[in-house]
Amino acid sequence: VMAQRTGPVNITADYDDGDLTMLLIPQEAVGFVTGRAGNFLRTIEEEWCTLMFFCEVGSGDRRSKDYEKLAIFGGVRARRGAELKVLSAVETKVPGYFDKLKKEVLDRDRGKDESGTWGSDSMTFQDDELSYALGKQGGTRKKMERSSGAVVQYIGHVAIFSGSREVRKRAREYMKWLFDQLEGPVYVDGWEDRDDCTVVDVPCDCIGYITGARRATLGALEEEWGTLMFFMNRAEDKGRGRGSGCEKLIIFGSTRGRRGAELKIMSGVETKSPGYFTKGVREKTSYEKGFDTDRMIFKDDELSYSLGKQGTTRKKLEGASGAILEYVGHVAFIAGTMKERKRCKEFINWLLAQRRGSVTIPDISQRDDATEMHIPENCKGWVTGNRGSELRRMEQETGT
C-alpha cells in the first residue's frame, strides 16, 4: 500500500499465500474498473473486505500494455465476490472478454474453503430473463445472494454461483423457482424436510396488505432480513379460488433472517386480522442455549410505551440486546440465543419500570454489556437534552 505512492508495485507469484487472485484487465477497461479517483475499486474493497490494486508483474512482463494486472487480496469468498464484480464491469466495456477466461475463473480456488467443496457453477440467460434475474437496481440478485449464502453475480448473460456445494445447490434451486413463477404457481415439494425455509399461513384477506403495491412490502422485508419469499400454490389449485381461507408464504434464508421476516409478517397479519396468531397464546421462556423464541404479554399502555414513536424504542431494544424483538398484537416475540433473549427481557423490564420511578441496576460490574459513567450534576440536563432528546440521538447514532 505504501509503495503505491511512489510508482507501480511489483508483485511476483511467490507473494501468493493462498490469499491472492490475479486478474488481467484489458487496457480499454482499466479506467472503467478503477473509477474516478479509484472510486469503483474502493467501493468493491469495502463491500467485500478485500485489498485491490493494479501492479507490475515479474520483471517487465507488461504484455505490450494490452492488459493490466489487477491483484486482489482477501479470503476465498471475498476475492471471488470482488473478482466477479470486476469481470461484470469489464464485460459491459469489452463484451465477450469473459468467454476467454471462463474456464480459469470457474476452476479457481476449487475446494479451498473450510468445507472443502468450494466451487462455481454457471447458468446462461436470454435477454429478457437477465433483467428479471437482476431485478430493480439489482435487488433480485442481492436477495438471491443473501438468502442462499452463495456469491451470485451476472457477467454478460452468464450467472455465476460460487460457494460450498450446499449453498450453490440452494442458489440454483432458488433461481429455478424464481423463473418458474413466470410460468404459473410454484409449490416447493418436501418443504417440511428442508432446513433453509419457514412457512407462514397468511389469511387471504391479508395477502394484499402483506405483499404491498407491486410487491413493495415483501421486497422491503426481503431486503431487511436477507431472505427470499413467495406464496406457494399447487398448479391444480389454480382456478379454484381461494377456498381454504389462507395461503402459504415460504421464506428462504438463514435461521435468523427467516425468523425476523416471519415475525414481521405475523405482526402485519395480526394488525389486519386481530387474534389470528395470538389467540390463546401464553407467555413462554425457553431454556434452549442456542437460537429460540420467548414470548411476553403486554398490557395496552405497556405496548405503546415499549414501541415508542414510529417503533424507535423497539428498534433500540433490538439493537442493544442483539435479539430480534417484534410485537404481534399484545405479545412480544423475542428471538435469539439465550444470552440475547435474557438481555432483551431485562431491558424491557427496566424500560417499563422507568415509568414508575428511577431504575437501579445492582450488578453493573458483573455485566459484559454495560459501561458506567459518572456525569457531574451540573451537566446532567445538558447531556439529557430537552425531554431526553440528546440521549435518544446518541442511542440512535451508536445503536445502544
Tab-separated table of C-alpha atoms in Angstrom:
chain	number	residue	atom	x	y	z
A	1	VAL	CA	0.000	0.000	0.000
A	2	MET	CA	2.788	2.420	0.921
A	3	ALA	CA	4.858	1.616	-2.181
A	4	GLN	CA	1.995	2.677	-4.454
A	5	ARG	CA	2.659	6.315	-3.535
A	6	THR	CA	5.921	6.340	-5.487
A	7	GLY	CA	5.030	4.192	-8.501
A	8	PRO	CA	3.728	0.821	-9.668
A	9	VAL	CA	4.102	-2.079	-7.239
A	10	ASN	CA	5.831	-5.280	-8.322
A	11	ILE	CA	4.025	-8.494	-7.332
A	12	THR	CA	5.566	-11.903	-8.058
A	13	ALA	CA	3.987	-15.342	-7.861
A	14	ASP	CA	5.700	-16.170	-4.538
A	15	TYR	CA	3.634	-13.484	-2.797
A	16	ASP	CA	0.626	-15.772	-3.049
A	17	ASP	CA	-0.117	-17.450	0.297
A	18	GLY	CA	-3.497	-18.643	-0.942
A	19	ASP	CA	-4.914	-15.146	-0.443
A	20	LEU	CA	-4.253	-13.644	-3.884
A	21	THR	CA	-6.204	-13.591	-7.148
A	22	MET	CA	-4.529	-12.099	-10.233
A	23	LEU	CA	-6.775	-10.801	-12.970
A	24	LEU	CA	-5.826	-9.498	-16.429
A	25	ILE	CA	-7.864	-6.402	-17.288
A	26	PRO	CA	-7.959	-5.233	-20.950
A	27	GLN	CA	-6.357	-1.797	-21.294
A	28	GLU	CA	-9.573	-0.143	-22.555
A	29	ALA	CA	-11.481	-1.235	-19.411
A	30	VAL	CA	-8.855	-0.220	-16.827
A	31	GLY	CA	-10.197	3.310	-16.319
A	32	PHE	CA	-13.743	1.999	-16.050
A	33	VAL	CA	-12.775	-0.601	-13.429
A	34	THR	CA	-10.728	1.933	-11.437
A	35	GLY	CA	-13.452	4.579	-11.446
A	36	ARG	CA	-12.998	8.256	-10.798
A	37	ALA	CA	-10.079	8.683	-8.370
A	38	GLY	CA	-10.188	4.922	-7.727
A	39	ASN	CA	-13.771	5.114	-6.543
A	40	PHE	CA	-15.112	1.912	-8.115
A	41	LEU	CA	-12.272	-0.213	-6.725
A	42	ARG	CA	-12.704	1.328	-3.260
A	43	THR	CA	-16.425	0.515	-3.326
A	44	ILE	CA	-15.694	-3.148	-4.152
A	45	GLU	CA	-12.968	-3.332	-1.487
A	46	GLU	CA	-15.428	-2.037	1.080
A	47	GLU	CA	-18.239	-4.372	0.028
A	48	TRP	CA	-16.080	-7.497	0.054
A	49	CYS	CA	-13.350	-6.557	2.591
A	50	THR	CA	-10.516	-7.034	0.098
A	51	LEU	CA	-7.383	-5.131	-0.907
A	52	MET	CA	-7.142	-4.390	-4.653
A	53	PHE	CA	-4.657	-2.546	-6.863
A	54	PHE	CA	-3.081	-2.653	-10.326
A	55	CYS	CA	0.524	-3.866	-10.246
A	56	GLU	CA	3.669	-4.702	-12.209
A	57	VAL	CA	4.129	-8.443	-12.581
A	58	GLY	CA	7.505	-10.190	-12.543
A	59	SER	CA	10.268	-8.388	-14.416
A	60	GLY	CA	8.984	-6.124	-17.185
A	61	ASP	CA	6.359	-8.547	-18.479
A	62	ARG	CA	3.643	-5.984	-19.271
A	63	ARG	CA	2.131	-7.949	-22.196
A	64	SER	CA	2.933	-4.976	-24.504
A	65	LYS	CA	0.444	-2.973	-22.410
A	66	ASP	CA	-2.667	-4.670	-23.868
A	67	TYR	CA	-3.595	-5.749	-20.359
A	68	GLU	CA	-3.026	-4.569	-16.815
A	69	LYS	CA	-2.762	-6.953	-13.864
A	70	LEU	CA	-5.174	-6.423	-11.001
A	71	ALA	CA	-4.178	-8.020	-7.689
A	72	ILE	CA	-6.974	-8.929	-5.239
A	73	PHE	CA	-6.038	-9.958	-1.690
A	74	GLY	CA	-8.501	-11.483	0.801
A	75	GLY	CA	-10.316	-14.667	1.813
A	76	VAL	CA	-11.665	-17.162	-0.736
A	77	ARG	CA	-15.223	-15.814	-0.680
A	78	ALA	CA	-14.196	-12.148	-0.555
A	79	ARG	CA	-11.789	-12.484	-3.504
A	80	ARG	CA	-14.374	-14.295	-5.564
A	81	GLY	CA	-17.040	-11.649	-4.878
A	82	ALA	CA	-14.662	-8.834	-5.850
A	83	GLU	CA	-13.307	-10.687	-8.897
A	84	LEU	CA	-16.783	-11.373	-10.324
A	85	LYS	CA	-17.857	-7.778	-9.765
A	86	VAL	CA	-14.796	-6.539	-11.684
A	87	LEU	CA	-15.377	-9.057	-14.505
A	88	SER	CA	-19.015	-7.972	-14.691
A	89	ALA	CA	-17.862	-4.361	-15.202
A	90	VAL	CA	-15.232	-5.374	-17.788
A	91	GLU	CA	-17.839	-7.351	-19.730
A	92	THR	CA	-20.013	-4.238	-20.186
A	93	LYS	CA	-16.994	-2.398	-21.631
A	94	VAL	CA	-15.400	-5.288	-23.584
A	95	PRO	CA	-18.215	-7.736	-24.491
A	96	GLY	CA	-17.069	-11.330	-24.934
A	97	TYR	CA	-13.969	-10.942	-22.744
A	98	PHE	CA	-15.308	-13.298	-20.059
A	99	ASP	CA	-15.576	-16.191	-22.545
A	100	LYS	CA	-11.765	-16.279	-22.809
A	101	LEU	CA	-11.375	-16.548	-19.030
A	102	LYS	CA	-14.461	-18.577	-18.162
A	103	LYS	CA	-12.767	-21.926	-17.520
A	104	GLU	CA	-9.936	-20.396	-15.483
A	105	VAL	CA	-12.355	-18.337	-13.370
A	106	LEU	CA	-14.753	-21.219	-12.666
A	107	ASP	CA	-11.919	-23.569	-11.657
A	108	ARG	CA	-10.159	-21.061	-9.397
A	109	ASP	CA	-9.779	-21.980	-5.686
A	110	ARG	CA	-11.761	-25.208	-6.149
A	111	GLY	CA	-12.077	-26.990	-2.787
A	112	LYS	CA	-10.103	-24.320	-0.926
A	113	ASP	CA	-12.650	-23.391	1.777
A	114	GLU	CA	-13.307	-24.976	5.213
A	115	SER	CA	-15.867	-27.408	3.810
A	116	GLY	CA	-13.508	-28.480	1.009
A	117	THR	CA	-16.382	-28.236	-1.502
A	118	TRP	CA	-15.841	-24.645	-2.732
A	119	GLY	CA	-16.545	-24.203	-6.404
A	120	SER	CA	-18.504	-22.254	-9.012
A	121	ASP	CA	-21.488	-23.115	-11.208
A	122	SER	CA	-22.855	-21.126	-14.125
A	123	MET	CA	-26.195	-20.610	-15.889
A	124	THR	CA	-26.827	-18.737	-19.158
A	125	PHE	CA	-29.795	-16.386	-19.600
A	126	GLN	CA	-31.681	-14.840	-22.504
A	127	ASP	CA	-32.038	-11.025	-22.670
A	128	ASP	CA	-35.480	-10.795	-21.044
A	129	GLU	CA	-34.553	-13.372	-18.392
A	130	LEU	CA	-31.481	-11.379	-17.394
A	131	SER	CA	-33.394	-8.226	-16.443
A	132	TYR	CA	-35.838	-10.350	-14.410
A	133	ALA	CA	-32.998	-12.149	-12.600
A	134	LEU	CA	-31.303	-8.830	-11.836
A	135	GLY	CA	-34.392	-7.024	-10.554
A	136	LYS	CA	-34.796	-3.327	-9.865
A	137	GLN	CA	-31.342	-1.872	-9.046
A	138	GLY	CA	-30.017	-5.441	-8.786
A	139	GLY	CA	-32.387	-6.169	-5.894
A	140	THR	CA	-33.237	-9.705	-7.020
A	141	ARG	CA	-29.564	-10.624	-7.410
A	142	LYS	CA	-28.775	-9.293	-3.923
A	143	LYS	CA	-31.586	-11.228	-2.282
A	144	MET	CA	-30.532	-14.446	-4.064
A	145	GLU	CA	-27.011	-13.903	-2.738
A	146	ARG	CA	-28.041	-13.183	0.832
A	147	SER	CA	-30.713	-15.872	1.151
A	148	SER	CA	-28.660	-18.699	-0.384
A	149	GLY	CA	-25.295	-17.758	1.141
A	150	ALA	CA	-23.575	-18.133	-2.248
A	151	VAL	CA	-21.805	-15.370	-4.175
A	152	VAL	CA	-24.188	-14.560	-7.049
A	153	GLN	CA	-23.032	-12.359	-9.921
A	154	TYR	CA	-24.042	-11.871	-13.565
A	155	ILE	CA	-21.331	-11.402	-16.168
A	156	GLY	CA	-22.926	-10.547	-19.503
A	157	HIS	CA	-25.620	-13.216	-19.880
A	158	VAL	CA	-23.965	-15.732	-17.572
A	159	ALA	CA	-24.913	-16.138	-13.905
A	160	ILE	CA	-22.132	-17.402	-11.646
A	161	PHE	CA	-22.848	-19.030	-8.272
A	162	SER	CA	-19.805	-19.507	-6.026
A	163	GLY	CA	-19.643	-21.156	-2.622
A	164	SER	CA	-19.684	-24.552	-0.944
A	165	ARG	CA	-21.594	-27.342	-2.670
A	166	GLU	CA	-24.616	-26.883	-0.385
A	167	VAL	CA	-25.081	-23.121	-0.970
A	168	ARG	CA	-24.562	-23.452	-4.742
A	169	LYS	CA	-27.289	-26.092	-4.882
A	170	ARG	CA	-29.544	-23.731	-2.915
A	171	ALA	CA	-28.843	-20.769	-5.201
A	172	ARG	CA	-29.664	-22.845	-8.301
A	173	GLU	CA	-32.933	-24.058	-6.745
A	174	TYR	CA	-33.948	-20.523	-5.747
A	175	MET	CA	-33.188	-19.281	-9.261
A	176	LYS	CA	-35.290	-22.088	-10.757
A	177	TRP	CA	-38.287	-21.221	-8.512
A	178	LEU	CA	-37.865	-17.558	-9.358
A	179	PHE	CA	-38.254	-18.336	-13.073
A	180	ASP	CA	-40.982	-20.935	-12.500
A	181	GLN	CA	-43.105	-18.110	-11.057
A	182	LEU	CA	-43.230	-16.559	-14.531
A	183	GLU	CA	-44.939	-19.688	-15.860
A	184	GLY	CA	-47.513	-20.078	-13.077
A	185	PRO	CA	-47.936	-21.098	-9.433
A	186	VAL	CA	-44.905	-22.662	-7.718
A	187	TYR	CA	-45.039	-25.293	-4.977
A	188	VAL	CA	-41.918	-26.490	-3.157
A	189	ASP	CA	-42.377	-30.206	-2.666
A	190	GLY	CA	-40.942	-31.553	0.586
A	191	TRP	CA	-40.531	-28.119	2.204
A	192	GLU	CA	-41.270	-29.746	5.563
A	193	ASP	CA	-37.938	-31.602	5.403
A	194	ARG	CA	-35.778	-28.620	4.400
A	195	ASP	CA	-33.644	-26.735	6.924
A	196	ASP	CA	-33.461	-23.480	4.931
A	197	CYS	CA	-37.128	-22.491	4.855
A	198	THR	CA	-40.052	-21.424	7.063
A	199	VAL	CA	-43.698	-21.437	6.003
A	200	VAL	CA	-46.302	-18.975	7.339
A	201	ASP	CA	-50.047	-19.264	6.740
A	202	VAL	CA	-51.361	-15.883	5.622
A	203	PRO	CA	-55.178	-15.353	5.574
A	204	CYS	CA	-56.446	-14.483	2.084
A	205	ASP	CA	-57.831	-11.115	3.134
A	206	CYS	CA	-54.341	-10.063	4.337
A	207	ILE	CA	-52.374	-11.154	1.261
A	208	GLY	CA	-52.599	-7.790	-0.493
A	209	TYR	CA	-51.581	-5.984	2.685
A	210	ILE	CA	-48.558	-8.243	3.250
A	211	THR	CA	-47.468	-8.138	-0.409
A	212	GLY	CA	-47.915	-4.384	-0.871
A	213	ALA	CA	-48.312	-2.464	-4.117
A	214	ARG	CA	-46.215	-4.166	-6.809
A	215	ARG	CA	-44.706	-6.360	-4.079
A	216	ALA	CA	-43.122	-3.370	-2.304
A	217	THR	CA	-43.784	-4.587	1.265
A	218	LEU	CA	-42.467	-8.125	0.693
A	219	GLY	CA	-39.490	-6.707	-1.210
A	220	ALA	CA	-38.594	-4.398	1.680
A	221	LEU	CA	-38.781	-7.326	4.127
A	222	GLU	CA	-36.585	-9.464	1.872
A	223	GLU	CA	-34.021	-6.686	1.783
A	224	GLU	CA	-34.133	-6.068	5.544
A	225	TRP	CA	-33.714	-9.726	6.514
A	226	GLY	CA	-31.764	-11.132	3.542
A	227	THR	CA	-34.476	-13.623	2.626
A	228	LEU	CA	-36.364	-14.844	-0.450
A	229	MET	CA	-40.163	-15.109	-0.114
A	230	PHE	CA	-43.079	-16.145	-2.302
A	231	PHE	CA	-46.599	-17.554	-1.954
A	232	MET	CA	-46.861	-21.266	-2.745
A	233	ASN	CA	-49.741	-22.726	-4.741
A	234	ARG	CA	-50.125	-26.059	-6.411
A	235	ALA	CA	-50.875	-25.867	-10.147
A	236	GLU	CA	-54.061	-27.919	-9.655
A	237	ASP	CA	-55.420	-25.302	-7.204
A	238	LYS	CA	-55.479	-22.724	-9.967
A	239	GLY	CA	-58.983	-21.521	-10.779
A	240	ARG	CA	-60.472	-22.977	-7.609
A	241	GLY	CA	-60.397	-19.595	-5.966
A	242	ARG	CA	-59.009	-19.130	-2.504
A	243	GLY	CA	-61.192	-21.598	-0.756
A	244	SER	CA	-59.041	-22.635	2.170
A	245	GLY	CA	-59.029	-19.123	3.610
A	246	CYS	CA	-55.240	-18.821	3.722
A	247	GLU	CA	-52.164	-19.231	1.542
A	248	LYS	CA	-48.697	-20.476	2.402
A	249	LEU	CA	-45.883	-17.946	2.280
A	250	ILE	CA	-42.497	-19.654	2.109
A	251	ILE	CA	-39.386	-17.852	3.431
A	252	PHE	CA	-35.850	-18.929	2.489
A	253	GLY	CA	-32.674	-17.728	4.214
A	254	SER	CA	-30.599	-18.074	7.391
A	255	THR	CA	-32.330	-19.098	10.647
A	256	ARG	CA	-32.146	-15.560	11.990
A	257	GLY	CA	-33.240	-13.878	8.759
A	258	ARG	CA	-36.198	-16.245	8.370
A	259	ARG	CA	-37.358	-15.727	11.940
A	260	GLY	CA	-37.108	-11.943	11.645
A	261	ALA	CA	-39.128	-11.901	8.419
A	262	GLU	CA	-41.671	-14.403	9.782
A	263	LEU	CA	-42.332	-12.307	12.926
A	264	LYS	CA	-42.714	-9.148	10.812
A	265	ILE	CA	-45.300	-10.943	8.628
A	266	MET	CA	-47.113	-12.234	11.729
A	267	SER	CA	-47.179	-8.698	13.120
A	268	GLY	CA	-48.645	-7.390	9.847
A	269	VAL	CA	-51.338	-10.104	9.714
A	270	GLU	CA	-52.220	-9.503	13.378
A	271	THR	CA	-52.754	-5.779	12.687
A	272	LYS	CA	-55.151	-6.586	9.859
A	273	SER	CA	-56.831	-9.587	11.455
A	274	PRO	CA	-56.513	-9.341	15.295
A	275	GLY	CA	-56.173	-12.618	17.167
A	276	TYR	CA	-55.090	-14.662	14.117
A	277	PHE	CA	-51.699	-15.565	15.626
A	278	THR	CA	-52.201	-14.595	19.279
A	279	LYS	CA	-55.497	-16.252	20.207
A	280	GLY	CA	-54.805	-18.407	23.262
A	281	VAL	CA	-51.066	-17.671	23.206
A	282	ARG	CA	-49.365	-17.705	26.617
A	283	GLU	CA	-46.046	-16.347	27.879
A	284	LYS	CA	-43.120	-18.650	27.218
A	285	THR	CA	-39.493	-18.844	28.320
A	286	SER	CA	-37.192	-21.242	26.508
A	287	TYR	CA	-34.153	-22.820	28.163
A	288	GLU	CA	-32.531	-23.591	24.815
A	289	LYS	CA	-28.979	-22.139	24.774
A	290	GLY	CA	-28.973	-21.661	21.016
A	291	PHE	CA	-31.463	-19.796	18.811
A	292	ASP	CA	-35.058	-19.880	20.061
A	293	THR	CA	-38.026	-17.599	20.796
A	294	ASP	CA	-39.537	-16.344	24.071
A	295	ARG	CA	-42.882	-14.577	24.491
A	296	MET	CA	-44.020	-11.784	26.820
A	297	ILE	CA	-47.591	-10.474	27.012
A	298	PHE	CA	-48.103	-6.708	27.364
A	299	LYS	CA	-50.939	-4.555	28.662
A	300	ASP	CA	-52.242	-1.761	26.397
A	301	ASP	CA	-50.270	1.108	27.920
A	302	GLU	CA	-47.092	-1.021	28.174
A	303	LEU	CA	-47.288	-1.852	24.486
A	304	SER	CA	-47.348	1.716	23.195
A	305	TYR	CA	-44.594	2.714	25.636
A	306	SER	CA	-42.275	-0.102	24.586
A	307	LEU	CA	-42.959	0.543	20.890
A	308	GLY	CA	-42.047	4.224	21.002
A	309	LYS	CA	-42.609	6.861	18.340
A	310	GLN	CA	-42.524	5.106	14.910
A	311	GLY	CA	-41.198	1.999	16.663
A	312	THR	CA	-37.947	3.687	17.743
A	313	THR	CA	-37.985	2.144	21.232
A	314	ARG	CA	-38.498	-1.343	19.811
A	315	LYS	CA	-35.608	-0.865	17.373
A	316	LYS	CA	-33.325	0.383	20.114
A	317	LEU	CA	-34.145	-2.563	22.432
A	318	GLU	CA	-33.479	-4.893	19.497
A	319	GLY	CA	-30.195	-3.213	18.577
A	320	ALA	CA	-28.801	-3.050	22.117
A	321	SER	CA	-29.741	-6.616	23.093
A	322	GLY	CA	-28.826	-8.280	19.784
A	323	ALA	CA	-32.130	-10.212	19.826
A	324	ILE	CA	-34.991	-9.935	17.326
A	325	LEU	CA	-37.914	-8.158	19.026
A	326	GLU	CA	-41.293	-7.979	17.324
A	327	TYR	CA	-44.744	-7.183	18.694
A	328	VAL	CA	-47.540	-9.385	17.351
A	329	GLY	CA	-50.675	-7.828	18.776
A	330	HIS	CA	-50.025	-7.581	22.537
A	331	VAL	CA	-47.428	-10.331	22.515
A	332	ALA	CA	-43.729	-9.530	22.329
A	333	PHE	CA	-41.779	-12.251	20.486
A	334	ILE	CA	-38.089	-12.245	21.445
A	335	ALA	CA	-35.874	-14.409	19.221
A	336	GLY	CA	-32.145	-15.031	19.584
A	337	THR	CA	-29.624	-17.003	21.626
A	338	MET	CA	-30.321	-17.487	25.343
A	339	LYS	CA	-27.990	-14.614	26.254
A	340	GLU	CA	-29.671	-12.220	23.784
A	341	ARG	CA	-33.194	-13.181	24.873
A	342	LYS	CA	-32.384	-12.791	28.570
A	343	ARG	CA	-30.808	-9.389	27.924
A	344	CYS	CA	-33.756	-8.181	25.838
A	345	LYS	CA	-36.271	-9.143	28.558
A	346	GLU	CA	-34.195	-7.383	31.180
A	347	PHE	CA	-34.082	-4.221	29.057
A	348	ILE	CA	-37.860	-4.313	28.552
A	349	ASN	CA	-38.469	-4.731	32.294
A	350	TRP	CA	-36.161	-1.798	33.092
A	351	LEU	CA	-37.873	0.300	30.455
A	352	LEU	CA	-41.314	-0.384	31.923
A	353	ALA	CA	-40.015	0.177	35.463
A	354	GLN	CA	-38.833	3.671	34.476
A	355	ARG	CA	-42.444	4.795	34.217
A	356	ARG	CA	-42.865	4.285	37.965
A	357	GLY	CA	-39.594	5.885	39.073
A	358	SER	CA	-35.839	5.668	38.688
A	359	VAL	CA	-34.312	2.248	37.999
A	360	THR	CA	-31.401	0.756	39.946
A	361	ILE	CA	-29.152	-1.773	38.243
A	362	PRO	CA	-27.362	-3.651	41.022
A	363	ASP	CA	-24.675	-5.791	39.381
A	364	ILE	CA	-23.033	-3.480	36.831
A	365	SER	CA	-19.520	-4.855	37.475
A	366	GLN	CA	-20.728	-8.383	36.691
A	367	ARG	CA	-22.096	-7.418	33.261
A	368	ASP	CA	-20.205	-7.552	29.958
A	369	ASP	CA	-22.798	-5.438	28.117
A	370	ALA	CA	-22.743	-2.233	30.169
A	371	THR	CA	-20.453	0.748	30.743
A	372	GLU	CA	-20.982	3.022	33.742
A	373	MET	CA	-20.215	6.740	33.519
A	374	HIS	CA	-20.319	9.443	36.178
A	375	ILE	CA	-21.935	12.660	34.971
A	376	PRO	CA	-21.369	15.832	37.053
A	377	GLU	CA	-24.626	17.188	38.492
A	378	ASN	CA	-24.380	20.465	36.563
A	379	CYS	CA	-24.030	18.642	33.187
A	380	LYS	CA	-26.970	16.285	33.638
A	381	GLY	CA	-29.542	18.451	31.839
A	382	TRP	CA	-27.078	19.241	29.045
A	383	VAL	CA	-26.372	15.539	28.383
A	384	THR	CA	-30.041	14.567	28.601
A	385	GLY	CA	-31.335	17.313	26.329
A	386	ASN	CA	-34.901	18.546	26.090
A	387	ARG	CA	-37.166	15.627	27.186
A	388	GLY	CA	-34.253	13.227	26.676
A	389	SER	CA	-33.710	14.228	23.038
A	390	GLU	CA	-29.904	14.287	23.289
A	391	LEU	CA	-29.760	10.812	24.870
A	392	ARG	CA	-32.181	9.476	22.211
A	393	ARG	CA	-29.984	10.932	19.456
A	394	MET	CA	-26.888	9.214	20.890
A	395	GLU	CA	-28.770	5.933	21.241
A	396	GLN	CA	-29.771	6.071	17.592
A	397	GLU	CA	-26.286	7.001	16.391
A	398	THR	CA	-24.468	4.323	18.408
A	399	GLY	CA	-27.061	1.514	18.462
A	400	THR	CA	-27.285	1.448	22.288
